[in-house]
PDB file of C-alpha atoms in Angstrom:
ATOM      1  CA  MET A   1      87.089  88.040 136.265  1.00 53.00           C
ATOM      2  CA  SER A   2      88.213  91.577 135.159  1.00 56.00           C
ATOM      3  CA  ALA A   3      91.695  92.881 136.309  1.00 55.00           C
ATOM      4  CA  ALA A   4      89.587  95.838 137.947  1.00 60.00           C
ATOM      5  CA  ALA A   5      87.568  93.145 140.123  1.00 64.00           C
ATOM      6  CA  ARG A   6      90.167  91.026 141.526  1.00 71.00           C
ATOM      7  CA  PRO A   7      91.155  91.728 145.176  1.00 84.00           C
ATOM      8  CA  VAL A   8      94.382  93.157 145.825  1.00 90.00           C
ATOM      9  CA  LEU A   9      96.108  91.756 148.905  1.00 94.00           C
ATOM     10  CA  ARG A  10      98.850  93.783 150.521  1.00 97.00           C
ATOM     11  CA  ILE A  11     101.430  91.727 152.426  1.00 97.00           C
ATOM     12  CA  LEU A  12     104.408  92.424 154.723  1.00 98.00           C
ATOM     13  CA  GLY A  13     107.082  90.279 155.352  1.00 98.00           C
ATOM     14  CA  ILE A  14     109.416  90.459 158.023  1.00 98.00           C
ATOM     15  CA  ASP A  15     113.008  88.815 158.737  1.00 96.00           C
ATOM     16  CA  PRO A  16     113.547  89.607 162.254  1.00 96.00           C
ATOM     17  CA  GLY A  17     116.740  90.358 163.966  1.00 94.00           C
ATOM     18  CA  LEU A  18     118.075  92.155 166.551  1.00 95.00           C
ATOM     19  CA  ARG A  19     120.634  94.339 164.866  1.00 96.00           C
ATOM     20  CA  ILE A  20     118.684  94.474 161.464  1.00 97.00           C
ATOM     21  CA  THR A  21     115.128  93.291 160.740  1.00 97.00           C
ATOM     22  CA  GLY A  22     114.234  93.469 157.371  1.00 97.00           C
ATOM     23  CA  PHE A  23     110.658  94.403 155.939  1.00 98.00           C
ATOM     24  CA  GLY A  24     109.411  93.841 152.672  1.00 98.00           C
ATOM     25  CA  LEU A  25     105.922  94.882 151.166  1.00 98.00           C
ATOM     26  CA  ILE A  26     104.242  93.477 148.095  1.00 98.00           C
ATOM     27  CA  GLU A  27     100.932  93.580 146.422  1.00 97.00           C
ATOM     28  CA  LYS A  28      99.045  90.634 145.244  1.00 95.00           C
ATOM     29  CA  THR A  29      96.479  90.912 142.483  1.00 93.00           C
ATOM     30  CA  GLY A  30      95.335  87.274 141.132  1.00 89.00           C
ATOM     31  CA  ASN A  31      98.673  85.722 140.356  1.00 88.00           C
ATOM     32  CA  HIS A  32     100.660  88.808 139.825  1.00 93.00           C
ATOM     33  CA  LEU A  33     102.931  90.130 142.430  1.00 96.00           C
ATOM     34  CA  ALA A  34     103.845  93.716 142.506  1.00 97.00           C
ATOM     35  CA  TYR A  35     106.676  95.458 144.783  1.00 97.00           C
ATOM     36  CA  LEU A  36     105.664  98.153 146.979  1.00 97.00           C
ATOM     37  CA  ALA A  37     108.611  98.851 149.478  1.00 97.00           C
ATOM     38  CA  SER A  38     111.380  97.091 151.332  1.00 97.00           C
ATOM     39  CA  GLY A  39     114.215  98.255 153.767  1.00 96.00           C
ATOM     40  CA  CYS A  40     115.848  97.562 157.153  1.00 97.00           C
ATOM     41  CA  ILE A  41     114.814  98.558 160.749  1.00 98.00           C
ATOM     42  CA  ARG A  42     118.260  99.065 162.439  1.00 97.00           C
ATOM     43  CA  THR A  43     119.044  99.200 165.905  1.00 97.00           C
ATOM     44  CA  ASP A  44     121.721 100.855 167.921  1.00 97.00           C
ATOM     45  CA  ILE A  45     123.990  98.167 169.212  1.00 95.00           C
ATOM     46  CA  ARG A  46     125.232 100.575 172.165  1.00 97.00           C
ATOM     47  CA  ASP A  47     121.384 100.955 173.194  1.00 97.00           C
ATOM     48  CA  SER A  48     120.082  98.536 175.969  1.00 97.00           C
ATOM     49  CA  LEU A  49     118.012  95.420 174.969  1.00 97.00           C
ATOM     50  CA  PRO A  50     114.757  96.986 175.703  1.00 97.00           C
ATOM     51  CA  GLY A  51     115.834  99.936 173.677  1.00 98.00           C
ATOM     52  CA  ARG A  52     116.455  98.133 170.706  1.00 98.00           C
ATOM     53  CA  LEU A  53     113.358  96.087 170.885  1.00 98.00           C
ATOM     54  CA  GLY A  54     111.326  99.139 171.347  1.00 98.00           C
ATOM     55  CA  THR A  55     113.120 100.447 168.228  1.00 98.00           C
ATOM     56  CA  ILE A  56     111.761  97.412 166.184  1.00 98.00           C
ATOM     57  CA  TYR A  57     108.442  97.835 167.717  1.00 98.00           C
ATOM     58  CA  ALA A  58     108.159 101.461 166.829  1.00 98.00           C
ATOM     59  CA  GLY A  59     109.797 100.996 163.349  1.00 98.00           C
ATOM     60  CA  LEU A  60     107.389  98.215 162.308  1.00 98.00           C
ATOM     61  CA  ARG A  61     104.270 100.352 163.744  1.00 97.00           C
ATOM     62  CA  GLU A  62     105.289 103.392 161.480  1.00 97.00           C
ATOM     63  CA  LEU A  63     105.380 101.049 158.657  1.00 97.00           C
ATOM     64  CA  LEU A  64     101.698  99.611 159.285  1.00 97.00           C
ATOM     65  CA  VAL A  65     100.265 102.944 159.622  1.00 96.00           C
ATOM     66  CA  GLN A  66     101.857 104.314 156.555  1.00 96.00           C
ATOM     67  CA  HIS A  67     101.442 101.049 154.566  1.00 96.00           C
ATOM     68  CA  ARG A  68      98.494  99.503 155.953  1.00 96.00           C
ATOM     69  CA  PRO A  69      99.078  95.822 154.964  1.00 97.00           C
ATOM     70  CA  ASP A  70      96.185  92.995 154.989  1.00 96.00           C
ATOM     71  CA  GLN A  71      98.277  90.402 156.205  1.00 96.00           C
ATOM     72  CA  ALA A  72     101.983  89.594 157.574  1.00 97.00           C
ATOM     73  CA  ALA A  73     104.193  86.883 157.368  1.00 97.00           C
ATOM     74  CA  VAL A  74     107.180  86.468 159.794  1.00 97.00           C
ATOM     75  CA  GLU A  75     110.082  84.187 159.157  1.00 93.00           C
ATOM     76  CA  ILE A  76     111.064  81.694 162.125  1.00 91.00           C
ATOM     77  CA  VAL A  77     114.480  82.018 162.846  1.00 77.00           C
ATOM     78  CA  PHE A  78     116.333  78.768 164.457  1.00 74.00           C
ATOM     79  CA  VAL A  79     119.759  79.313 165.554  1.00 68.00           C
ATOM     80  CA  ASN A  80     121.083  76.169 167.376  1.00 70.00           C
ATOM     81  CA  VAL A  81     124.734  77.071 167.962  1.00 82.00           C
ATOM     82  CA  ASN A  82     124.505  79.833 170.736  1.00 84.00           C
ATOM     83  CA  PRO A  83     121.876  79.848 173.341  1.00 87.00           C
ATOM     84  CA  GLN A  84     122.319  83.435 174.040  1.00 88.00           C
ATOM     85  CA  SER A  85     121.894  84.174 170.429  1.00 87.00           C
ATOM     86  CA  THR A  86     118.907  82.395 170.117  1.00 88.00           C
ATOM     87  CA  LEU A  87     117.092  84.222 173.177  1.00 91.00           C
ATOM     88  CA  LEU A  88     118.230  87.623 171.824  1.00 92.00           C
ATOM     89  CA  LEU A  89     116.911  86.766 168.415  1.00 92.00           C
ATOM     90  CA  GLY A  90     113.400  85.297 169.643  1.00 93.00           C
ATOM     91  CA  GLN A  91     113.132  88.677 171.729  1.00 95.00           C
ATOM     92  CA  ALA A  92     113.559  90.640 168.488  1.00 96.00           C
ATOM     93  CA  ARG A  93     110.997  88.422 166.751  1.00 96.00           C
ATOM     94  CA  GLY A  94     108.556  88.822 169.563  1.00 96.00           C
ATOM     95  CA  ALA A  95     108.790  92.761 169.408  1.00 97.00           C
ATOM     96  CA  ALA A  96     108.019  92.220 165.596  1.00 97.00           C
ATOM     97  CA  ILE A  97     105.174  89.898 166.073  1.00 97.00           C
ATOM     98  CA  THR A  98     103.842  92.001 168.981  1.00 97.00           C
ATOM     99  CA  ALA A  99     103.776  95.184 166.543  1.00 98.00           C
ATOM    100  CA  LEU A 100     101.983  93.358 163.793  1.00 97.00           C
ATOM    101  CA  VAL A 101      99.343  91.771 166.166  1.00 97.00           C
ATOM    102  CA  ALA A 102      98.962  95.257 168.045  1.00 96.00           C
ATOM    103  CA  SER A 103      97.891  96.684 164.783  1.00 95.00           C
ATOM    104  CA  GLY A 104      95.372  93.860 164.236  1.00 95.00           C
ATOM    105  CA  LEU A 105      96.887  91.808 161.687  1.00 94.00           C
ATOM    106  CA  GLU A 106      96.859  87.911 161.538  1.00 90.00           C
ATOM    107  CA  VAL A 107     100.608  86.614 161.659  1.00 95.00           C
ATOM    108  CA  ALA A 108     101.667  83.618 159.461  1.00 96.00           C
ATOM    109  CA  GLU A 109     104.855  82.259 160.385  1.00 95.00           C
ATOM    110  CA  TYR A 110     107.424  80.309 158.028  1.00 95.00           C
ATOM    111  CA  THR A 111     110.642  78.209 158.526  1.00 93.00           C
ATOM    112  CA  ALA A 112     113.536  79.221 156.289  1.00 90.00           C
ATOM    113  CA  LEU A 113     113.307  76.180 154.438  1.00 91.00           C
ATOM    114  CA  GLN A 114     109.625  76.780 153.472  1.00 93.00           C
ATOM    115  CA  VAL A 115     110.513  80.490 152.374  1.00 93.00           C
ATOM    116  CA  LYS A 116     113.536  79.188 150.269  1.00 93.00           C
ATOM    117  CA  GLN A 117     111.370  76.392 148.727  1.00 91.00           C
ATOM    118  CA  ALA A 118     108.497  78.836 147.696  1.00 91.00           C
ATOM    119  CA  VAL A 119     110.812  81.002 146.209  1.00 92.00           C
ATOM    120  CA  VAL A 120     113.745  79.261 144.668  1.00 90.00           C
ATOM    121  CA  GLY A 121     112.250  75.692 144.617  1.00 88.00           C
ATOM    122  CA  ASN A 122     115.247  74.671 146.930  1.00 85.00           C
ATOM    123  CA  GLY A 123     114.927  74.686 150.671  1.00 82.00           C
ATOM    124  CA  HIS A 124     118.716  74.756 150.720  1.00 85.00           C
ATOM    125  CA  ALA A 125     119.215  77.683 148.474  1.00 88.00           C
ATOM    126  CA  ASP A 126     121.723  80.123 149.713  1.00 90.00           C
ATOM    127  CA  LYS A 127     121.294  84.107 150.226  1.00 88.00           C
ATOM    128  CA  LEU A 128     122.329  85.053 146.706  1.00 93.00           C
ATOM    129  CA  GLN A 129     119.997  82.683 145.020  1.00 93.00           C
ATOM    130  CA  VAL A 130     117.103  84.037 147.111  1.00 93.00           C
ATOM    131  CA  GLN A 131     117.955  87.741 146.278  1.00 94.00           C
ATOM    132  CA  HIS A 132     118.108  86.798 142.593  1.00 94.00           C
ATOM    133  CA  MET A 133     114.636  84.996 142.510  1.00 95.00           C
ATOM    134  CA  VAL A 134     113.131  87.911 144.504  1.00 96.00           C
ATOM    135  CA  ARG A 135     114.508  90.156 141.985  1.00 95.00           C
ATOM    136  CA  ARG A 136     112.964  88.134 139.172  1.00 95.00           C
ATOM    137  CA  LEU A 137     109.693  87.515 140.632  1.00 95.00           C
ATOM    138  CA  LEU A 138     109.228  90.939 141.512  1.00 96.00           C
ATOM    139  CA  SER A 139     110.722  92.621 138.224  1.00 94.00           C
ATOM    140  CA  LEU A 140     112.886  94.647 140.367  1.00 95.00           C
ATOM    141  CA  SER A 141     115.995  96.486 138.414  1.00 94.00           C
ATOM    142  CA  ALA A 142     118.864  95.191 140.981  1.00 93.00           C
ATOM    143  CA  ASP A 143     118.978  92.556 143.803  1.00 92.00           C
ATOM    144  CA  PRO A 144     117.412  94.139 146.932  1.00 93.00           C
ATOM    145  CA  ARG A 145     119.913  93.759 150.093  1.00 93.00           C
ATOM    146  CA  PRO A 146     120.005  90.673 151.883  1.00 92.00           C
ATOM    147  CA  ASP A 147     117.523  91.115 154.901  1.00 93.00           C
ATOM    148  CA  ALA A 148     115.212  92.931 152.853  1.00 96.00           C
ATOM    149  CA  ALA A 149     115.429  90.081 150.036  1.00 96.00           C
ATOM    150  CA  ASP A 150     114.501  87.598 153.095  1.00 96.00           C
ATOM    151  CA  ALA A 151     111.578  89.448 154.248  1.00 97.00           C
ATOM    152  CA  LEU A 152     110.373  90.070 150.545  1.00 97.00           C
ATOM    153  CA  ALA A 153     110.826  86.410 150.010  1.00 97.00           C
ATOM    154  CA  CYS A 154     108.432  85.424 152.970  1.00 97.00           C
ATOM    155  CA  ALA A 155     105.924  87.754 151.584  1.00 97.00           C
ATOM    156  CA  ILE A 156     106.186  85.889 148.406  1.00 97.00           C
ATOM    157  CA  ALA A 157     105.876  82.709 150.122  1.00 96.00           C
ATOM    158  CA  HIS A 158     102.955  83.837 151.747  1.00 96.00           C
ATOM    159  CA  ALA A 159     101.504  85.126 148.731  1.00 95.00           C
ATOM    160  CA  HIS A 160     102.110  81.508 146.796  1.00 90.00           C
ATOM    161  CA  GLY A 161      99.397  80.328 149.080  1.00 81.00           C
ATOM    162  CA  GLY A 162     101.358  79.446 152.082  1.00 64.00           C
ATOM    163  CA  GLN A 163      99.340  79.357 155.325  1.00 50.00           C
ATOM    164  CA  GLY A 164     102.456  79.415 157.693  1.00 47.00           C
ATOM    165  CA  LEU A 165     102.949  76.294 160.129  1.00 45.00           C
ATOM    166  CA  GLY A 166      99.213  75.857 160.835  1.00 42.00           C
ATOM    167  CA  PRO A 167      98.305  72.970 158.743  1.00 42.00           C
ATOM    168  CA  LEU A 168     101.400  71.149 159.290  1.00 42.00           C
ATOM    169  CA  ALA A 169     100.064  68.810 162.013  1.00 40.00           C
ATOM    170  CA  SER A 170      96.956  67.640 159.936  1.00 39.00           C
ATOM    171  CA  SER A 171      99.573  67.280 157.132  1.00 47.00           C
ATOM    172  CA  GLY A 172     101.725  64.858 158.906  1.00 49.00           C
ATOM    173  CA  LEU A 173     104.610  67.227 158.820  1.00 49.00           C
ATOM    174  CA  GLN A 174     106.681  68.845 161.591  1.00 49.00           C
ATOM    175  CA  VAL A 175     109.527  70.911 162.426  1.00 48.00           C
ATOM    176  CA  ARG A 176     112.687  69.554 163.727  1.00 50.00           C
ATOM    177  CA  ASN A 177     115.657  71.464 164.011  1.00 46.00           C
ATOM    178  CA  GLY A 178     114.394  73.968 161.398  1.00 45.00           C
ATOM    179  CA  ARG A 179     113.728  71.355 159.081  1.00 47.00           C
ATOM    180  CA  LEU A 180     110.494  70.005 157.689  1.00 49.00           C
ATOM    181  CA  ARG A 181     110.005  66.414 158.395  1.00 54.00           C
ATOM    182  CA  VAL A 182     107.500  63.540 157.963  1.00 57.00           C
ATOM    183  CA  ALA A 183     106.125  63.196 161.552  1.00 53.00           C
ATOM    184  CA  ARG A 184     106.704  59.743 163.110  1.00 54.00           C
ATOM    185  CA  GLU A 185     103.735  57.789 163.988  1.00 49.00           C
ATOM    186  CA  LYS A 186     103.085  57.455 167.632  1.00 41.00           C
ATOM    187  CA  GLN A 187     104.156  54.338 169.349  1.00 40.00           C
ATOM    188  CA  ARG A 188     101.105  52.050 170.282  1.00 39.00           C
TER     189      ARG A 188
END
């Protein structure tokens, strides 16, 4: 198939956060990945929670109109230490997913372990390793900022054939405490 006949797919990756939500947009043509845009949506910590969630929603809606992605991938964030932080982060993630779904996009979800495994080859890679591999995979002149790198990594994981958490149950895998594990057979 000629390069002109290959389908082009725009993938938007999201790294949700209440203070900073990272985004990264890539284009996939065959096996080739190209960088299109990345950055962060920042909320004002002095604003009310609804105001901050509105900022995330509006920022993503603006990006969706401007860049018109075909698919979206969102990182699932696990925070087990502080229940209040987990709740706030979940609400920020919900605002991001709502913006994507309201625009008609299907949303694939990936754990940090899945993203790191797809991009670095090690599910326990640190942020610097993720930034460096994103730079290499997308031929960037410098490492992207951490939140944008995580969002780009999420988009790359999706581009590499990930389908989110949908097929986990049928493959005998499950997510527990933010990690992929082999599901235990049910007791008879």
